[in-house]
Coordinates of C-alpha atoms and ligand atoms in Angstrom, one line a residue:
X1 CA 79.0 165.2 -31.7
X2 CA 77.4 162.0 -33.1
X3 CA 77.1 159.4 -30.4
X4 CA 79.0 155.7 -30.7
X5 CA 76.4 153.3 -30.9
X6 CA 78.5 150.8 -28.8
X7 CA 77.8 153.5 -25.8
X8 CA 74.4 153.0 -25.7
X9 CA 74.5 150.0 -23.5
X10 CA 76.2 151.9 -20.6
X11 CA 73.4 154.2 -19.8
X12 CA 69.4 154.9 -20.0
X13 CA 68.9 158.3 -21.5
X14 CA 71.4 160.2 -19.4
X15 CA 71.4 157.9 -16.4
X16 CA 74.8 156.2 -16.7
X17 CA 75.1 152.9 -14.9
X18 CA 78.1 151.4 -12.9
X19 CA 80.1 148.3 -14.3
X20 CA 80.1 145.2 -12.6
X21 CA 81.6 141.9 -13.8
X22 CA 81.0 143.0 -17.3
X23 CA 77.4 144.2 -16.7
X24 CA 76.1 147.7 -16.7
X25 CA 74.1 147.9 -13.4
X26 CA 71.7 150.2 -11.7
X27 CA 72.3 150.8 -7.9
X28 CA 69.8 149.6 -5.3
X29 CA 70.3 153.0 -3.5
X30 CA 68.3 154.4 -6.7
X31 CA 70.1 157.6 -5.9
X32 CA 71.5 159.5 -9.1
X33 CA 74.3 162.3 -8.9
X34 CA 74.0 164.9 -11.5
X35 CA 77.1 166.1 -13.6
X36 CA 76.9 169.5 -14.9
X37 CA 78.9 171.2 -17.5
X38 CA 80.9 173.7 -15.6
X39 CA 80.8 176.4 -18.7
X40 CA 77.0 176.6 -19.0
X41 CA 75.5 174.5 -16.1
X42 CA 74.0 172.2 -18.5
X43 CA 72.8 168.7 -17.0
X44 CA 74.9 166.2 -19.2
X45 CA 74.3 163.1 -17.2
X46 CA 73.8 161.2 -13.8
X47 CA 75.7 158.4 -12.4
X48 CA 75.0 155.8 -9.8
X49 CA 75.4 156.7 -6.2
X50 CA 76.7 153.3 -5.3
X51 CA 76.1 151.4 -1.7
X52 CA 78.7 150.0 0.7
X53 CA 77.1 146.6 -0.1
X54 CA 77.7 147.0 -3.9
X55 CA 81.3 148.0 -3.1
X56 CA 81.4 144.8 -1.1
X57 CA 80.0 142.6 -4.0
X58 CA 82.3 144.5 -6.7
X59 CA 85.6 143.9 -4.7
X60 CA 84.7 140.3 -4.2
X61 CA 84.4 139.4 -7.6
X62 CA 87.6 141.2 -8.5
X63 CA 89.3 139.1 -5.5
X64 CA 88.0 135.9 -6.9
X65 CA 89.5 136.5 -10.4
X66 CA 92.8 137.5 -9.3
X67 CA 94.3 134.1 -10.5
X68 CA 92.2 134.0 -13.7
X69 CA 93.7 137.3 -15.0
X70 CA 97.3 136.6 -13.8
X71 CA 97.2 133.4 -15.8
X72 CA 96.6 135.0 -18.9
X73 CA 99.9 135.2 -20.5
X74 CA 101.9 138.5 -20.6
X75 CA 101.8 138.6 -24.4
X76 CA 97.9 138.2 -24.2
X77 CA 97.5 141.0 -21.8
X78 CA 99.8 143.1 -23.7
X79 CA 97.7 142.6 -27.0
X80 CA 94.5 143.6 -24.9
X81 CA 96.1 147.0 -23.8
X82 CA 97.2 147.4 -27.6
X83 CA 93.7 146.8 -28.9
X84 CA 92.3 149.0 -26.1
X85 CA 94.6 151.8 -27.3
X86 CA 93.3 151.4 -30.9
X87 CA 89.6 151.9 -29.6
X88 CA 90.7 155.0 -27.6
X89 CA 92.3 156.5 -30.9
X90 CA 89.2 155.4 -32.9
X91 CA 86.8 157.2 -30.5
X92 CA 89.2 159.9 -29.4
X93 CA 86.9 162.8 -30.8
X94 CA 83.6 161.7 -29.3
X95 CA 85.3 161.0 -26.0
X96 CA 87.2 164.2 -26.1
X97 CA 84.0 166.1 -27.0
X98 CA 82.2 164.3 -23.6
X99 CA 85.3 165.3 -21.4
X100 CA 85.2 169.0 -22.6
X101 CA 81.5 169.2 -21.5
X102 CA 82.1 167.5 -18.4
X103 CA 85.2 169.4 -17.0
X104 CA 85.5 172.5 -19.4
X105 CA 88.7 171.4 -20.8
X106 CA 89.5 173.0 -24.2
X107 CA 88.3 170.6 -27.0
X108 CA 91.9 170.2 -28.3
X109 CA 93.5 169.2 -25.0
X110 CA 90.4 167.3 -24.0
X111 CA 91.0 165.0 -27.2
X112 CA 94.6 164.9 -26.8
X113 CA 94.1 163.7 -23.3
X114 CA 92.4 160.5 -25.0
X115 CA 95.2 160.0 -27.3
X116 CA 97.8 160.7 -24.7
X117 CA 96.1 157.7 -22.8
X118 CA 96.3 155.5 -25.7
X119 CA 99.9 156.1 -26.1
X120 CA 100.3 155.1 -22.3
X121 CA 98.5 151.9 -23.1
X122 CA 100.6 150.9 -25.9
X123 CA 104.0 152.0 -24.0
X124 CA 103.0 150.0 -21.0
X125 CA 102.4 146.9 -23.4
X126 CA 105.7 147.4 -24.8
X127 CA 107.6 148.1 -21.6
X128 CA 106.0 145.2 -20.0
X129 CA 108.5 142.8 -21.9
X130 CA 111.3 144.8 -20.0
X131 CA 109.8 144.3 -16.5
X132 CA 112.2 141.2 -15.5
X133 CA 113.5 139.2 -12.8
X134 CA 117.1 138.4 -11.7
X135 CA 119.2 135.3 -10.4
X136 CA 121.7 136.0 -7.8
X137 CA 124.3 133.4 -6.3
X138 CA 124.8 133.0 -2.5
X139 CA 128.5 133.2 -2.5
X140 CA 128.7 137.1 -2.5
X141 CA 128.5 136.8 1.0
X142 CA 131.0 135.3 3.5
X143 CA 129.6 131.7 4.6
X144 CA 127.4 131.3 1.4
X145 CA 128.1 129.2 -1.4
X146 CA 127.1 129.2 -5.2
X147 CA 124.6 126.1 -4.1
X148 CA 122.3 128.8 -2.7
X149 CA 120.4 130.5 -5.8
X150 CA 117.9 133.2 -5.5
X151 CA 115.6 133.7 -8.5
X152 CA 113.3 136.5 -8.5
X153 CA 110.3 137.4 -10.7
X154 CA 107.4 139.8 -10.4
X155 CA 103.9 139.1 -9.2
X156 CA 100.9 140.9 -9.1
X157 CA 99.6 142.4 -5.9
X158 CA 96.1 141.3 -6.2
X159 CA 93.1 143.9 -6.4
X160 CA 94.3 147.5 -7.3
X161 CA 92.1 150.3 -6.6
X162 CA 92.6 153.3 -9.0
X163 CA 91.2 156.6 -8.0
X164 CA 91.6 159.5 -10.2
X165 CA 91.0 163.5 -9.9
X166 CA 88.7 165.7 -12.0
X167 CA 91.5 167.7 -14.0
X168 CA 92.6 164.3 -15.8
X169 CA 89.6 161.9 -15.1
X170 CA 90.6 160.0 -18.3
X171 CA 94.3 160.1 -18.5
X172 CA 95.1 159.8 -14.7
X173 CA 92.8 156.8 -14.2
X174 CA 93.9 155.0 -17.6
X175 CA 97.7 155.6 -16.4
X176 CA 96.8 153.5 -13.5
X177 CA 94.8 151.0 -15.1
X178 CA 97.3 149.9 -17.9
X179 CA 100.2 149.1 -15.6
X180 CA 97.9 147.5 -13.0
X181 CA 96.4 145.1 -15.7
X182 CA 99.7 144.5 -17.6
X183 CA 101.0 143.4 -14.0
X184 CA 98.3 140.6 -13.7
X185 CA 96.1 142.5 -11.2
X186 CA 92.6 142.9 -11.3
X187 CA 91.4 146.3 -11.1
X188 CA 88.5 148.4 -9.2
X189 CA 88.0 152.1 -10.6
X190 CA 86.6 154.9 -9.1
X191 CA 86.3 157.9 -11.2
X192 CA 85.8 161.5 -9.8
X193 CA 82.4 162.7 -9.4
X194 CA 83.4 165.7 -11.1
X195 CA 84.2 164.4 -14.5
X196 CA 83.1 160.6 -14.3
X197 CA 81.2 160.2 -17.7
X198 CA 84.3 159.8 -20.1
X199 CA 86.3 157.5 -17.7
X200 CA 83.3 155.2 -17.5
X201 CA 83.7 154.3 -20.9
X202 CA 86.9 152.4 -19.9
X203 CA 84.1 149.5 -19.3
X204 CA 83.2 149.4 -23.0
X205 CA 86.8 150.0 -24.1
X206 CA 88.4 147.1 -22.0
X207 CA 85.7 144.7 -22.6
X208 CA 85.8 145.1 -26.4
X209 CA 89.5 144.9 -26.0
X210 CA 89.1 141.6 -24.4
X211 CA 89.4 142.0 -20.6
X212 CA 87.3 139.1 -19.2
X213 CA 84.2 140.3 -17.1
X214 CA 85.9 139.7 -13.7
X215 CA 89.1 141.4 -14.0
X216 CA 88.0 145.1 -14.4
X217 CA 85.2 146.9 -12.5
X218 CA 84.0 150.4 -12.1
X219 CA 82.2 151.8 -8.9
X220 CA 80.6 155.3 -8.9
X221 CA 79.7 157.5 -5.9
X222 CA 80.9 160.5 -3.9
X223 CA 84.2 159.8 -2.4
X224 CA 82.9 161.5 0.6
X225 CA 80.5 158.8 0.9
X226 CA 82.0 155.6 -0.1
X227 CA 85.7 156.5 -0.2
X228 CA 87.0 155.5 3.0
X229 CA 85.0 152.4 2.8
X230 CA 86.6 151.6 -0.5
X231 CA 90.2 152.4 0.5
X232 CA 90.1 150.7 4.0
X233 CA 88.5 147.6 2.3
X234 CA 90.4 144.1 3.4
X235 CA 90.2 142.8 -0.1
X236 CA 91.9 145.8 -1.7
X237 CA 95.8 145.2 -2.0
X238 CA 97.2 148.4 -3.5
X239 CA 95.8 151.9 -4.0
X240 CA 96.9 154.1 -6.8
X241 CA 95.5 157.5 -6.2
X242 CA 95.7 160.7 -7.8
X243 CA 94.2 163.9 -6.1
X244 CA 94.5 166.5 -3.6
X245 CA 96.9 166.4 -0.5
X246 CA 94.2 166.6 1.9
X247 CA 92.4 163.6 0.4
X248 CA 95.6 161.7 -0.1
X249 CA 96.6 162.2 3.6
X250 CA 93.4 161.1 5.1
X251 CA 93.4 157.9 2.4
X252 CA 97.0 157.0 3.8
X253 CA 95.7 157.2 7.4
X254 CA 92.5 155.2 6.6
X255 CA 94.0 152.6 4.0
X256 CA 96.1 150.9 6.7
X257 CA 98.8 148.4 5.9
X258 CA 98.6 148.4 1.8
X259 CA 101.2 149.6 -0.7
X260 CA 100.2 153.2 -2.0
X261 CA 101.1 155.4 -5.0
X262 CA 100.0 158.8 -4.3
X263 CA 100.0 161.7 -6.6
X264 CA 99.0 164.9 -4.6
X265 CA 99.1 168.5 -4.9
X266 CA 101.7 171.0 -5.9
X267 CA 102.9 174.7 -5.4
X268 CA 105.6 174.5 -8.2
X269 CA 108.1 177.5 -8.0
X270 CA 109.9 178.9 -11.1
X271 CA 113.5 180.5 -10.0
X272 CA 114.3 183.0 -12.7
X273 CA 118.1 184.1 -12.7
X274 CA 119.3 187.5 -14.2
X275 CA 120.6 185.7 -17.3
X276 CA 117.6 183.9 -18.1
X277 CA 116.6 183.6 -21.7
X278 CA 113.6 186.0 -21.6
X279 CA 111.9 184.4 -24.5
X280 CA 112.1 181.0 -23.4
X281 CA 111.2 181.8 -19.8
X282 CA 108.1 184.0 -20.7
X283 CA 106.7 181.2 -23.1
X284 CA 107.3 178.6 -20.2
X285 CA 105.8 180.6 -17.6
X286 CA 102.7 181.6 -19.4
X287 CA 102.0 177.9 -20.8
X288 CA 102.8 176.5 -17.4
X289 CA 100.6 178.8 -15.3
X290 CA 97.4 178.9 -17.4
X291 CA 97.1 175.9 -19.2
X292 CA 93.8 174.5 -18.3
X293 CA 93.2 177.5 -16.5
X294 CA 95.9 176.6 -14.0
X295 CA 93.9 173.3 -13.0
X296 CA 97.2 171.1 -13.2
X297 CA 99.3 169.7 -10.3
X298 CA 102.3 170.6 -12.4
X299 CA 101.1 174.2 -12.9
X300 CA 103.7 177.0 -12.3
X301 CA 102.2 178.4 -9.3
X302 CA 105.0 180.8 -8.1
X303 CA 107.6 182.9 -10.0
X304 CA 110.9 183.8 -8.1
X305 CA 112.6 186.3 -10.4
X306 CA 115.9 188.0 -9.3
X307 CA 116.0 191.8 -9.4
X308 CA 118.0 192.3 -12.5
X309 CA 115.4 190.8 -14.6
X310 CA 112.1 191.0 -12.4
X311 CA 110.5 194.4 -14.2
X312 CA 111.1 193.0 -17.7
X313 CA 110.0 189.6 -17.0
X314 CA 106.6 190.6 -15.5
X315 CA 105.9 192.9 -18.2
X316 CA 106.4 190.5 -20.9
X317 CA 104.6 187.6 -18.9
X318 CA 101.7 190.0 -18.5
X319 CA 101.5 191.2 -22.2
X320 CA 101.6 187.5 -23.3
X321 CA 98.7 186.6 -20.9
X322 CA 96.4 189.4 -22.1
X323 CA 96.5 187.6 -25.5
X324 CA 95.2 184.3 -24.0
X325 CA 91.7 183.8 -25.4
X326 CA 88.8 183.2 -23.0
X327 CA 85.4 181.6 -23.2
X328 CA 83.6 178.5 -24.4
X329 CA 86.0 175.3 -24.5
X330 CA 84.2 174.1 -27.2
X331 CA 85.8 176.6 -29.4
X332 CA 89.3 175.8 -27.8
X333 CA 89.7 179.1 -25.9
X334 CA 92.7 178.9 -23.6
X335 CA 91.1 179.9 -20.4
X336 CA 87.7 178.4 -19.8
X337 CA 85.6 177.8 -16.5
X338 CA 86.9 176.3 -13.5
X339 CA 85.6 172.8 -12.2
X340 CA 83.0 174.6 -10.0
X341 CA 81.8 177.9 -8.5
X342 CA 83.2 176.9 -5.2
X343 CA 86.7 176.5 -6.7
X344 CA 86.1 180.1 -8.3
X345 CA 85.3 181.6 -4.7
X346 CA 88.5 180.0 -3.3
X347 CA 90.7 181.2 -6.2
X348 CA 88.9 184.8 -5.6
X349 CA 89.7 184.5 -1.9
X350 CA 93.4 184.1 -2.7
X351 CA 93.4 186.9 -5.0
X352 CA 91.6 189.5 -2.5
X353 CA 93.8 188.3 0.3
X354 CA 97.0 189.2 -1.5
X355 CA 95.6 192.5 -2.7
X356 CA 94.5 193.3 0.7
X357 CA 97.9 192.8 1.8
X358 CA 99.5 195.2 -0.9
X359 CA 100.0 192.8 -4.0
X360 CA 99.7 194.9 -7.1
X361 CA 97.4 193.7 -9.8
X362 CA 99.2 193.6 -13.4
X363 CA 96.1 192.0 -15.0
X364 CA 92.7 189.9 -14.4
X365 CA 90.9 189.8 -11.1
X366 CA 87.8 189.5 -13.3
X367 CA 85.0 186.8 -13.1
X368 CA 82.1 185.7 -15.2
X369 CA 80.1 182.6 -14.2
X370 CA 82.7 179.9 -13.5
X371 CA 85.4 181.7 -15.4
X372 CA 88.2 183.7 -13.7
X373 CA 90.3 185.9 -16.1
X374 CA 94.0 185.1 -15.8
X375 CA 95.4 187.3 -13.0
X376 CA 98.9 188.3 -12.5
X377 CA 100.1 189.7 -8.9
X378 CA 103.3 191.5 -8.5
X379 CA 104.9 192.3 -4.8
X380 CA 103.7 189.2 -3.4
X381 CA 105.4 188.3 -0.1
X382 CA 105.5 185.4 2.1
X383 CA 102.5 186.7 4.1
X384 CA 100.2 186.4 1.7
X385 CA 98.2 183.0 1.3
X386 CA 99.0 183.1 -2.4
X387 CA 102.4 182.4 -1.6
X388 CA 101.8 178.9 -0.3
X389 CA 98.4 177.6 -0.9
X390 CA 97.4 175.6 -4.2
X391 CA 95.1 177.8 -6.1
X392 CA 94.0 175.3 -8.9
X393 CA 93.1 178.3 -10.8
X394 CA 94.5 181.1 -13.3
X395 CA 96.4 183.1 -10.8
X396 CA 100.2 183.6 -10.7
X397 CA 102.1 185.5 -8.1
X398 CA 105.4 187.1 -8.3
X399 CA 107.7 187.1 -5.3
X400 CA 110.8 189.0 -6.1
X401 CA 114.1 187.7 -4.7
X402 CA 117.6 189.0 -4.1
X403 CA 119.6 185.8 -4.2
X404 CA 119.4 182.1 -5.2
X405 CA 119.9 181.2 -1.5
X406 CA 116.6 183.0 -0.9
X407 CA 115.0 181.3 -3.6
X408 CA 115.8 177.9 -2.5
X409 CA 114.6 178.8 1.2
X410 CA 111.0 180.1 -0.4
X411 CA 110.9 177.1 -2.7
X412 CA 111.5 174.5 0.3
X413 CA 109.5 176.2 2.8
X414 CA 106.2 175.1 1.0
X415 CA 104.5 171.8 2.4
X416 CA 104.5 170.8 -1.3
X417 CA 107.4 169.1 -3.2
X418 CA 106.1 168.2 -6.6
X419 CA 108.3 169.9 -9.4
X420 CA 110.4 173.1 -9.3
X421 CA 112.3 175.1 -12.2
X422 CA 115.3 177.2 -12.8
X423 CA 115.9 179.6 -15.7
X424 CA 119.3 180.6 -16.5
X425 CA 122.2 180.3 -19.0
X426 CA 124.5 179.1 -16.0
X427 CA 124.0 175.3 -16.2
X428 CA 126.5 174.6 -13.4
X429 CA 124.8 177.0 -11.1
X430 CA 121.3 175.6 -12.2
X431 CA 122.1 172.1 -11.2
X432 CA 123.7 173.2 -7.8
X433 CA 120.4 174.9 -7.1
X434 CA 118.6 171.8 -8.1
X435 CA 120.2 169.8 -5.6
X436 CA 119.0 172.0 -3.0
X437 CA 115.6 171.9 -4.0
X438 CA 113.0 169.5 -2.1
X439 CA 111.0 168.3 -5.0
X440 CA 110.7 165.2 -7.2
X441 CA 111.7 166.8 -10.3
X442 CA 113.5 170.0 -11.3
X443 CA 113.1 171.4 -14.7
X444 CA 115.9 173.6 -16.0
X445 CA 114.9 176.3 -18.7
X446 CA 111.4 174.4 -19.0
X447 CA 108.1 174.3 -17.5
X448 CA 106.9 171.9 -15.0
X449 CA 105.0 168.9 -16.6
X450 CA 104.4 165.2 -15.9
X451 CA 105.4 163.9 -19.3
X452 CA 106.7 162.3 -21.1
X453 CA 104.9 159.5 -19.6
X454 CA 107.9 157.1 -19.6
X455 CA 110.1 159.5 -17.2
X456 CA 109.6 159.1 -13.5
X457 CA 107.0 161.3 -11.9
X458 CA 106.7 161.8 -8.2
X459 CA 106.1 164.1 -5.4
X460 CA 107.9 164.7 -2.0
X461 CA 106.4 165.9 1.2
X462 CA 102.6 166.8 0.8
X463 CA 102.8 166.0 -3.0
X464 CA 102.9 162.3 -3.0
X465 CA 104.3 159.0 -2.1
X466 CA 105.8 156.7 -4.8
X467 CA 107.0 157.1 -8.2
X468 CA 104.7 157.1 -11.4
X469 CA 105.6 156.5 -15.0
X470 CA 105.3 153.8 -17.2
X471 CA 107.9 151.2 -15.8
X472 CA 107.7 152.9 -12.3
X473 CA 104.2 152.2 -12.2
X474 CA 104.4 148.7 -13.2
X475 CA 107.0 148.1 -10.6
X476 CA 104.7 149.7 -8.0
X477 CA 102.0 147.6 -8.8
X478 CA 103.7 144.4 -8.6
X479 CA 106.3 142.7 -6.2
X480 CA 109.3 140.6 -6.5
X481 CA 108.7 137.0 -6.0
X482 CA 111.9 135.1 -4.5
X483 CA 112.4 131.4 -5.0
X484 CA 115.6 130.2 -3.4
X485 CA 116.9 126.7 -4.5
X486 CA 119.3 125.2 -2.1
X487 CA 121.4 122.8 -4.2
X488 CA 122.7 119.8 -2.0
X489 CA 126.6 119.3 -2.0
X490 CA 125.7 115.8 -3.3
X491 CA 125.4 116.7 -6.9
X492 CA 128.5 118.8 -6.9
X493 CA 131.0 117.9 -9.6
X494 CA 134.7 117.3 -8.3
X495 CA 136.9 119.3 -10.4
X496 CA 140.9 119.1 -10.2
X497 CA 142.0 122.8 -10.2
X498 CA 145.4 124.6 -10.3
X499 CA 147.3 121.4 -10.8
X500 CA 151.0 122.7 -11.0
X501 CA 152.9 121.2 -13.8
X502 CA 155.9 121.2 -11.8
Ligands
LIG1 P1 90.3 165.4 -4.8 O1 89.2 166.3 -4.2 O2 91.2 164.9 -3.7 O3 89.6 164.0 -5.4 C1 90.3 163.1 -6.0 C2 89.5 161.9 -6.1 O4 89.7 161.2 -4.7 C3 88.4 161.8 -6.5 O5 88.1 160.9 -7.3 C4 87.6 161.7 -5.3 O6 86.2 161.5 -5.5 C5 88.1 160.9 -4.4 N1 88.0 160.9 -2.9 C6 87.2 162.1 -2.3 N2 87.3 161.5 -1.2 C7 87.9 160.3 -0.9 C8 88.0 159.6 0.2 N3 87.6 159.8 1.5 N4 88.7 158.4 -0.2 C9 89.1 157.9 -1.4 N5 89.0 159.0 -2.6 C10 88.3 160.0 -2.2 O7 91.0 166.0 -5.8 P2 90.5 166.7 -7.3 O8 89.6 167.9 -6.8 O9 89.7 165.9 -7.8 O10 91.9 166.9 -7.9 C11 92.4 168.3 -7.7 C12 93.5 168.1 -6.8 O11 94.4 166.8 -7.4 C13 94.7 169.0 -6.7 O12 95.1 169.1 -5.5 C14 95.8 168.6 -7.5 O13 96.9 169.0 -7.2 C15 95.8 167.2 -7.3 N6 96.4 166.4 -8.7 C16 97.7 165.8 -8.5 C17 98.2 165.2 -9.4 C18 99.4 164.7 -9.6 O14 99.6 163.9 -10.5 N7 100.3 165.0 -8.6 C19 97.5 165.3 -10.7 C20 96.2 165.8 -10.8 C21 95.7 166.4 -9.6 P3 85.0 162.5 -5.5 O15 85.1 163.1 -7.1 O16 83.8 161.5 -5.6 O17 85.1 163.3 -4.5
LIG2 O1 97.5 167.6 -12.8 C1 97.7 166.6 -13.9 C2 99.2 166.5 -13.9 O2 99.5 165.0 -13.7 C3 99.8 167.1 -14.8 O3 99.9 166.8 -16.0 O4 101.1 166.6 -18.2 O5 99.6 168.4 -17.4 O6 101.9 168.0 -16.5 P1 100.8 167.4 -17.1

């Protein structure tokens, strides 16, 4: 893939710099963190291991520029987001190619991650005009009059810290940056250390789109080294984080009294009733379970089929799964490498635990390098770790059930509560079951997914805090400002009312 000339400023050879106040900087730590291609372990770049002193400096500048950015009119901020979107579309192939190399995402999905982010920027620019305030008169309450007028409008929170996960390092960082900037906040971004290179290009994209130097900055480094320091920093006013539930819970503990938007792990269950449309259900389960090799928080991570459909469903899902292509993500194979060999070890451990405890293997359980073949396990029961843990890999357990009540109980027993699915032609029953499920979203006859990006997206329990989605994210990264005008009686006009003609 031919490199983009504009990108050269951000690196020296393959050593990428961090982005401070419109300048690409080397860290005084002189420590670099290598980034390897999870498919072939090729070294594709190094990032700076920034210090806490550099964190201080960067956040201080973001803080000092809050008013400057907020004072830029909303329509100008919207223009900038649209320009940024156009640049992403212009560079989508080269950015997608780099993304494929650094996280092993199939090339077409990697390119669509870039274009999807551009669409989020455009939609955020458009929807910002709808984010409005309100005026309320006091006389709705006993003892108050119309002379007390409350006017509210939305104001930024200040400096927003945006932290993204490895599985959508560009999209799940961009979907935070756009609403944060449009709401008038300045932004400090920390990309994941597994997949930072493509996200670092936001420095180039936003600068060329017109974001002034002081409003957007990128700090790089391991979350384990600078993460707690970043999130507990007194000049950080809000944190928008996507990642694992463990990291999210730690963050909530360390961050203190700050507004948080946390999108965390999931263990989404597909409940399949006897009358489900087999073709629709099989297609949704295979795509939902194995897209990006299962490395999605919304992946289908358990299937709970009723007795009347279980055998045929598992046969069909297995047949379709065996057709998935496996190999080099550059050739757009459906199943590619997991992000690291440690992640592969973890997934293999879950498979072994289930098989040791009596689950039956329908396909898969084979590994080459960082690739694990899509694995289907039947006769899984609740004593097996795979029934509860988030594999973030291509393994799908079937837990056979005998009633909708049992399905609800097993679904809700999970610590996670991101999404759930119900496959049936009986929409009334599906609605009743949906109301019992302790999750953010229930999909009826469809696979769990985050999009479309203007829909509310949220997790309950260990799956998150707050709601994401274009207008929801703008509201989460701003707050009402209330101005109450207490008009004096003095100015009041005296009106002659209800004068009877009698
Ligand atoms: P992770 O290990 O939790 O890392 C997520 C981000 O947090 C990374 O940028 C990481 O930086 C950073 N981090 C690590 N320690 C930190 C700390 N102490 N303070 C602040 N930030 C810290 O998650 P991941 O492995 O990248 O992503 C996979 C997980 O994310 C899965 O559990 C998945 O379900 C979840 N996820 C959820 C959603 C959703 O929308 N609900 C979407 C995608 C993924 P380093 O990379 O430097 O460690
Ligand atoms: O894990 C990323 C999460 O946000 C899922 O997004 O669009 O693949 O459902 P999506």
